[in-house]
mmCIF file of C-alpha atoms in Angstrom:
data_model
loop_
_atom_site.group_PDB
_atom_site.id
_atom_site.type_symbol
_atom_site.label_atom_id
_atom_site.label_comp_id
_atom_site.label_asym_id
_atom_site.label_seq_id
_atom_site.Cartn_x
_atom_site.Cartn_y
_atom_site.Cartn_z
ATOM 1 C CA MET A 888 -14.789 -4.520 5.424
ATOM 2 C CA LEU A 889 -17.249 -5.459 7.983
ATOM 3 C CA SER A 890 -20.044 -3.449 8.859
ATOM 4 C CA VAL A 891 -22.213 -3.975 11.847
ATOM 5 C CA GLU A 892 -25.437 -1.103 12.415
ATOM 6 C CA ASN A 893 -27.501 -1.558 15.421
ATOM 7 C CA LEU A 894 -27.358 -4.924 16.148
ATOM 8 C CA SER A 895 -30.113 -6.272 18.774
ATOM 9 C CA VAL A 896 -29.675 -9.601 20.061
ATOM 10 C CA ASN A 897 -32.032 -11.352 22.923
ATOM 11 C CA TYR A 898 -31.345 -14.448 24.850
ATOM 12 C CA GLY A 899 -35.264 -15.367 25.554
ATOM 13 C CA ALA A 900 -36.604 -12.086 27.532
ATOM 14 C CA ILE A 901 -33.113 -10.651 28.320
ATOM 15 C CA ARG A 902 -31.327 -8.615 26.155
ATOM 16 C CA ALA A 903 -28.300 -9.265 25.192
ATOM 17 C CA LEU A 904 -27.087 -6.809 22.409
ATOM 18 C CA HIS A 905 -28.577 -3.261 22.289
ATOM 19 C CA ASP A 906 -28.353 -1.577 19.177
ATOM 20 C CA VAL A 907 -23.995 -2.466 18.515
ATOM 21 C CA SER A 908 -22.766 -0.886 15.925
ATOM 22 C CA CYS A 909 -18.926 -1.229 14.779
ATOM 23 C CA ARG A 910 -16.767 -1.977 11.784
ATOM 24 C CA VAL A 911 -13.668 -3.610 10.687
ATOM 25 C CA GLU A 912 -11.827 -2.561 7.608
ATOM 26 C CA GLN A 913 -9.682 -4.251 5.554
ATOM 27 C CA GLY A 914 -5.976 -5.494 7.089
ATOM 28 C CA GLU A 915 -6.552 -4.516 10.878
ATOM 29 C CA ILE A 916 -6.710 -6.710 13.860
ATOM 30 C CA VAL A 917 -10.106 -5.097 16.003
ATOM 31 C CA ALA A 918 -10.000 -5.872 19.176
ATOM 32 C CA LEU A 919 -13.760 -6.166 22.088
ATOM 33 C CA ILE A 920 -13.151 -6.315 24.935
ATOM 34 C CA GLY A 921 -15.317 -5.627 28.632
ATOM 35 C CA ALA A 922 -16.165 -8.318 31.273
ATOM 36 C CA ASN A 923 -17.861 -11.727 31.239
ATOM 37 C CA GLY A 924 -21.024 -11.211 30.126
ATOM 38 C CA ALA A 925 -20.262 -7.449 28.202
ATOM 39 C CA GLY A 926 -22.040 -9.396 24.983
ATOM 40 C CA LYS A 927 -18.528 -9.625 22.764
ATOM 41 C CA THR A 928 -19.220 -13.757 21.966
ATOM 42 C CA THR A 929 -22.412 -12.763 21.145
ATOM 43 C CA ILE A 930 -21.435 -10.307 18.120
ATOM 44 C CA LEU A 931 -18.791 -12.915 17.058
ATOM 45 C CA ASN A 932 -21.486 -15.504 16.906
ATOM 46 C CA THR A 933 -23.892 -13.015 15.098
ATOM 47 C CA ILE A 934 -21.939 -12.563 12.520
ATOM 48 C CA SER A 935 -21.177 -15.753 11.886
ATOM 49 C CA GLY A 936 -24.928 -16.382 11.549
ATOM 50 C CA ILE A 937 -25.117 -19.108 14.434
ATOM 51 C CA VAL A 938 -26.765 -16.649 16.940
ATOM 52 C CA PRO A 939 -29.868 -14.982 15.355
ATOM 53 C CA SER A 940 -30.314 -11.033 15.264
ATOM 54 C CA MET A 941 -33.359 -9.571 16.655
ATOM 55 C CA GLY A 942 -32.028 -6.283 14.288
ATOM 56 C CA GLY A 943 -30.003 -4.615 13.283
ATOM 57 C CA VAL A 944 -27.726 -4.897 10.260
ATOM 58 C CA ILE A 945 -24.639 -6.974 9.294
ATOM 59 C CA ALA A 946 -22.686 -6.184 5.752
ATOM 60 C CA PHE A 947 -19.721 -7.757 4.790
ATOM 61 C CA GLU A 948 -17.720 -6.582 2.088
ATOM 62 C CA GLY A 949 -20.957 -4.739 1.170
ATOM 63 C CA THR A 950 -23.269 -7.635 1.460
ATOM 64 C CA GLU A 951 -25.653 -8.029 3.602
ATOM 65 C CA ILE A 952 -25.180 -11.240 5.816
ATOM 66 C CA THR A 953 -27.403 -10.665 8.916
ATOM 67 C CA HIS A 954 -29.553 -14.252 8.017
ATOM 68 C CA MET A 955 -27.378 -15.714 6.070
ATOM 69 C CA ALA A 956 -26.855 -19.848 6.452
ATOM 70 C CA PRO A 957 -23.607 -19.902 9.073
ATOM 71 C CA HIS A 958 -21.497 -22.404 6.065
ATOM 72 C CA LEU A 959 -22.504 -19.810 3.607
ATOM 73 C CA ILE A 960 -20.713 -17.219 5.944
ATOM 74 C CA VAL A 961 -17.966 -19.487 5.816
ATOM 75 C CA ARG A 962 -17.994 -19.520 1.590
ATOM 76 C CA LYS A 963 -18.116 -15.607 1.759
ATOM 77 C CA GLY A 964 -14.919 -15.626 3.455
ATOM 78 C CA ILE A 965 -15.666 -15.479 7.298
ATOM 79 C CA CYS A 966 -14.606 -18.155 9.828
ATOM 80 C CA GLN A 967 -14.837 -18.525 13.680
ATOM 81 C CA VAL A 968 -11.964 -19.898 16.221
ATOM 82 C CA PRO A 969 -14.194 -21.238 19.243
ATOM 83 C CA GLU A 970 -14.181 -19.833 22.449
ATOM 84 C CA GLY A 971 -13.120 -23.326 24.178
ATOM 85 C CA ARG A 972 -11.805 -24.478 21.272
ATOM 86 C CA ARG A 973 -14.523 -26.887 20.022
ATOM 87 C CA VAL A 974 -11.641 -29.500 18.676
ATOM 88 C CA PHE A 975 -13.039 -33.099 17.313
ATOM 89 C CA ALA A 976 -11.628 -34.861 20.085
ATOM 90 C CA ARG A 977 -11.580 -38.572 18.788
ATOM 91 C CA MET A 978 -10.029 -37.007 15.318
ATOM 92 C CA SER A 979 -7.201 -36.876 14.542
ATOM 93 C CA VAL A 980 -4.821 -32.959 14.068
ATOM 94 C CA GLN A 981 -4.839 -33.832 10.647
ATOM 95 C CA GLU A 982 -8.658 -34.675 10.233
ATOM 96 C CA ASN A 983 -9.308 -32.047 12.316
ATOM 97 C CA LEU A 984 -7.629 -29.702 9.773
ATOM 98 C CA GLU A 985 -9.168 -31.614 6.953
ATOM 99 C CA MET A 986 -12.910 -31.182 8.358
ATOM 100 C CA GLY A 987 -11.470 -27.075 8.353
ATOM 101 C CA GLY A 988 -11.245 -27.273 4.712
ATOM 102 C CA PHE A 989 -15.222 -28.866 3.197
ATOM 103 C CA ILE A 990 -15.619 -26.086 1.089
ATOM 104 C CA LEU A 991 -11.905 -26.518 -0.517
ATOM 105 C CA SER A 992 -12.774 -27.835 -4.211
ATOM 106 C CA GLY A 993 -9.669 -30.169 -4.074
ATOM 107 C CA LYS A 994 -7.738 -32.599 -2.166
ATOM 108 C CA GLN A 995 -4.752 -30.470 -3.821
ATOM 109 C CA GLU A 996 -6.212 -27.605 -2.149
ATOM 110 C CA VAL A 997 -6.327 -29.267 0.690
ATOM 111 C CA ALA A 998 -2.979 -30.488 0.835
ATOM 112 C CA GLN A 999 -1.610 -27.216 0.954
ATOM 113 C CA GLY A 1000 -3.832 -25.659 3.186
ATOM 114 C CA ILE A 1001 -2.704 -28.447 5.909
ATOM 115 C CA GLU A 1002 1.096 -27.386 4.903
ATOM 116 C CA ARG A 1003 0.516 -23.735 5.590
ATOM 117 C CA ALA A 1004 -1.418 -24.748 8.600
ATOM 118 C CA PHE A 1005 1.577 -26.957 10.087
ATOM 119 C CA THR A 1006 4.253 -24.265 9.118
ATOM 120 C CA LEU A 1007 2.485 -22.105 10.841
ATOM 121 C CA PHE A 1008 2.002 -24.247 13.646
ATOM 122 C CA PRO A 1009 4.936 -26.879 13.616
ATOM 123 C CA ARG A 1010 3.849 -28.316 16.394
ATOM 124 C CA LEU A 1011 0.903 -29.590 14.763
ATOM 125 C CA ALA A 1012 3.063 -31.227 12.041
ATOM 126 C CA GLU A 1013 4.691 -33.335 14.696
ATOM 127 C CA ARG A 1014 1.083 -34.610 16.112
ATOM 128 C CA ARG A 1015 -0.343 -35.187 12.936
ATOM 129 C CA LYS A 1016 -1.479 -38.977 13.477
ATOM 130 C CA GLN A 1017 -2.468 -38.195 17.410
ATOM 131 C CA PRO A 1018 -6.614 -37.627 18.675
ATOM 132 C CA ALA A 1019 -6.958 -33.860 19.378
ATOM 133 C CA ARG A 1020 -8.414 -35.005 22.606
ATOM 134 C CA THR A 1021 -4.148 -35.835 24.012
ATOM 135 C CA LEU A 1022 -3.046 -32.489 23.125
ATOM 136 C CA SER A 1023 -2.573 -29.518 25.340
ATOM 137 C CA GLY A 1024 -4.339 -26.679 25.622
ATOM 138 C CA GLY A 1025 -2.214 -24.951 23.500
ATOM 139 C CA GLU A 1026 -1.878 -27.395 21.087
ATOM 140 C CA GLN A 1027 -5.890 -27.789 20.598
ATOM 141 C CA GLN A 1028 -6.022 -23.615 20.547
ATOM 142 C CA MET A 1029 -3.329 -24.079 17.574
ATOM 143 C CA LEU A 1030 -5.102 -27.164 16.020
ATOM 144 C CA ALA A 1031 -8.913 -24.702 16.179
ATOM 145 C CA MET A 1032 -7.083 -21.913 14.489
ATOM 146 C CA GLY A 1033 -5.511 -23.512 12.013
ATOM 147 C CA ARG A 1034 -8.634 -25.473 11.055
ATOM 148 C CA ALA A 1035 -10.023 -22.333 11.035
ATOM 149 C CA LEU A 1036 -7.619 -21.162 8.165
ATOM 150 C CA MET A 1037 -8.013 -24.128 5.841
ATOM 151 C CA SER A 1038 -11.220 -21.842 4.493
ATOM 152 C CA ASN A 1039 -8.546 -19.277 3.469
ATOM 153 C CA PRO A 1040 -11.059 -16.432 5.179
ATOM 154 C CA ARG A 1041 -10.364 -13.024 4.327
ATOM 155 C CA LEU A 1042 -11.854 -12.118 8.029
ATOM 156 C CA LEU A 1043 -11.062 -14.303 11.093
ATOM 157 C CA LEU A 1044 -12.816 -14.221 14.304
ATOM 158 C CA LEU A 1045 -11.576 -15.696 17.746
ATOM 159 C CA ASP A 1046 -12.926 -15.900 20.401
ATOM 160 C CA GLU A 1047 -10.767 -16.244 23.513
ATOM 161 C CA PRO A 1048 -7.517 -17.568 22.149
ATOM 162 C CA SER A 1049 -6.007 -17.023 24.877
ATOM 163 C CA MET A 1050 -8.259 -19.021 27.679
ATOM 164 C CA GLY A 1051 -6.631 -21.125 30.593
ATOM 165 C CA LEU A 1052 -3.418 -21.267 28.781
ATOM 166 C CA ALA A 1053 0.146 -20.565 30.423
ATOM 167 C CA PRO A 1054 0.954 -17.199 30.251
ATOM 168 C CA MET A 1055 4.490 -18.012 27.679
ATOM 169 C CA LEU A 1056 1.983 -19.874 25.400
ATOM 170 C CA VAL A 1057 -0.114 -17.076 25.843
ATOM 171 C CA GLU A 1058 2.569 -14.474 24.115
ATOM 172 C CA LYS A 1059 2.930 -17.684 21.485
ATOM 173 C CA ILE A 1060 -0.477 -17.831 20.125
ATOM 174 C CA PHE A 1061 -0.414 -13.715 20.341
ATOM 175 C CA GLU A 1062 2.730 -13.687 18.003
ATOM 176 C CA ILE A 1063 0.572 -16.229 15.401
ATOM 177 C CA VAL A 1064 -2.323 -14.259 15.358
ATOM 178 C CA VAL A 1065 0.095 -11.045 14.507
ATOM 179 C CA GLU A 1066 2.038 -13.400 12.063
ATOM 180 C CA ILE A 1067 -1.947 -14.304 10.232
ATOM 181 C CA ASN A 1068 -2.679 -11.067 10.108
ATOM 182 C CA LYS A 1069 0.856 -10.075 8.338
ATOM 183 C CA SER A 1070 -0.032 -12.121 6.205
ATOM 184 C CA GLY A 1071 -2.985 -10.667 5.043
ATOM 185 C CA THR A 1072 -5.989 -11.942 7.070
ATOM 186 C CA THR A 1073 -8.548 -9.359 8.568
ATOM 187 C CA ILE A 1074 -8.814 -10.300 12.531
ATOM 188 C CA MET A 1075 -11.762 -9.269 14.726
ATOM 189 C CA LEU A 1076 -10.498 -10.402 18.470
ATOM 190 C CA VAL A 1077 -12.533 -11.317 21.380
ATOM 191 C CA GLU A 1078 -10.090 -11.424 24.285
ATOM 192 C CA GLN A 1079 -10.442 -11.171 28.426
ATOM 193 C CA ASN A 1080 -6.467 -10.378 28.465
ATOM 194 C CA ALA A 1081 -7.206 -6.852 27.679
ATOM 195 C CA SER A 1082 -4.066 -6.214 28.156
ATOM 196 C CA MET A 1083 -2.436 -8.291 25.539
ATOM 197 C CA ALA A 1084 -5.628 -7.203 23.009
ATOM 198 C CA LEU A 1085 -5.276 -3.752 22.966
ATOM 199 C CA SER A 1086 -0.961 -4.372 22.319
ATOM 200 C CA ILE A 1087 -1.758 -6.028 19.190
ATOM 201 C CA ALA A 1088 -5.036 -4.508 17.792
ATOM 202 C CA HIS A 1089 -5.862 -1.540 15.868
ATOM 203 C CA ARG A 1090 -8.851 -0.486 16.938
ATOM 204 C CA ALA A 1091 -10.869 -1.486 19.857
ATOM 205 C CA TYR A 1092 -14.413 -1.663 21.158
ATOM 206 C CA VAL A 1093 -14.972 -1.616 24.954
ATOM 207 C CA LEU A 1094 -18.546 -3.446 25.877
ATOM 208 C CA GLU A 1095 -20.587 -2.967 28.694
ATOM 209 C CA THR A 1096 -24.117 -4.695 28.983
ATOM 210 C CA GLY A 1097 -24.509 -5.377 25.651
ATOM 211 C CA GLU A 1098 -23.664 -1.717 24.799
ATOM 212 C CA VAL A 1099 -20.262 -0.332 23.338
ATOM 213 C CA VAL A 1100 -19.290 2.081 25.531
ATOM 214 C CA LEU A 1101 -16.245 3.225 24.435
ATOM 215 C CA SER A 1102 -14.048 2.739 20.526
ATOM 216 C CA GLY A 1103 -11.238 3.927 18.996
ATOM 217 C CA ASP A 1104 -7.185 3.306 18.424
ATOM 218 C CA ALA A 1105 -6.128 0.366 20.776
ATOM 219 C CA GLY A 1106 -2.920 2.567 21.800
ATOM 220 C CA GLU A 1107 -5.207 5.079 23.154
ATOM 221 C CA LEU A 1108 -7.749 2.538 24.921
ATOM 222 C CA ALA A 1109 -4.671 1.456 26.737
ATOM 223 C CA ARG A 1110 -3.530 4.868 27.711
ATOM 224 C CA ASN A 1111 -7.949 6.022 29.068
ATOM 225 C CA PRO A 1112 -7.641 5.827 32.927
ATOM 226 C CA GLU A 1113 -11.243 4.249 32.835
ATOM 227 C CA VAL A 1114 -9.934 1.419 30.792
ATOM 228 C CA ARG A 1115 -6.623 1.021 32.883
ATOM 229 C CA LYS A 1116 -8.831 0.917 35.809
ATOM 230 C CA ALA A 1117 -11.607 -1.635 34.876
ATOM 231 C CA TYR A 1118 -9.900 -3.863 32.347
ATOM 232 C CA LEU A 1119 -6.258 -4.034 33.102
ATOM 233 C CA GLY A 1120 -6.268 -3.768 36.812
ATOM 234 C CA GLU A 1121 -4.316 -0.646 37.586
#
């Protein structure tokens, strides 16, 4: 479904990604794990068209999207939930969801998308008129995910969904990620909580200083002594 080949990205004189290659098959959850600054978010931002690549090819469902504009990439079927949630603070929950449905063709489609978000996240339905800034961190994460799902993406890019959340909420968010995947959305997941990410992913890539150093079945990587020592705190 998604193919990234020899992707290189620079931030000024700093090389953020060095010839990174990875792929996502339809129906999978693929995790990117690694330390802060390893290049995980840069990969998602480059796939989304937010960060320009210096080299390499990104293809989605057989079409090259390497230098495509971000709004056109959303129309192709890829949507990103950014790190730090980035909800529209002064807008209500419902207005945030409506913003996520900007590519939808009519009011009925938007209404259906909102109802789907409220079914997935009942807590948002209870707060539909509240400004997003008044929500808890967990509720804002739910809103950011619901907003991204409004465009009916076939590939959802999730950047650090557990960041800053209480452990109980982290489990809930990951349960919802699995539910979204089971309902037919393919997921690429960047996550600091490597243990949780590997527990729900099908496959994973380990990044260090802008390069893929390990890849494979998520369960096998979770049992890998190097991965356990470096990322699972064992």
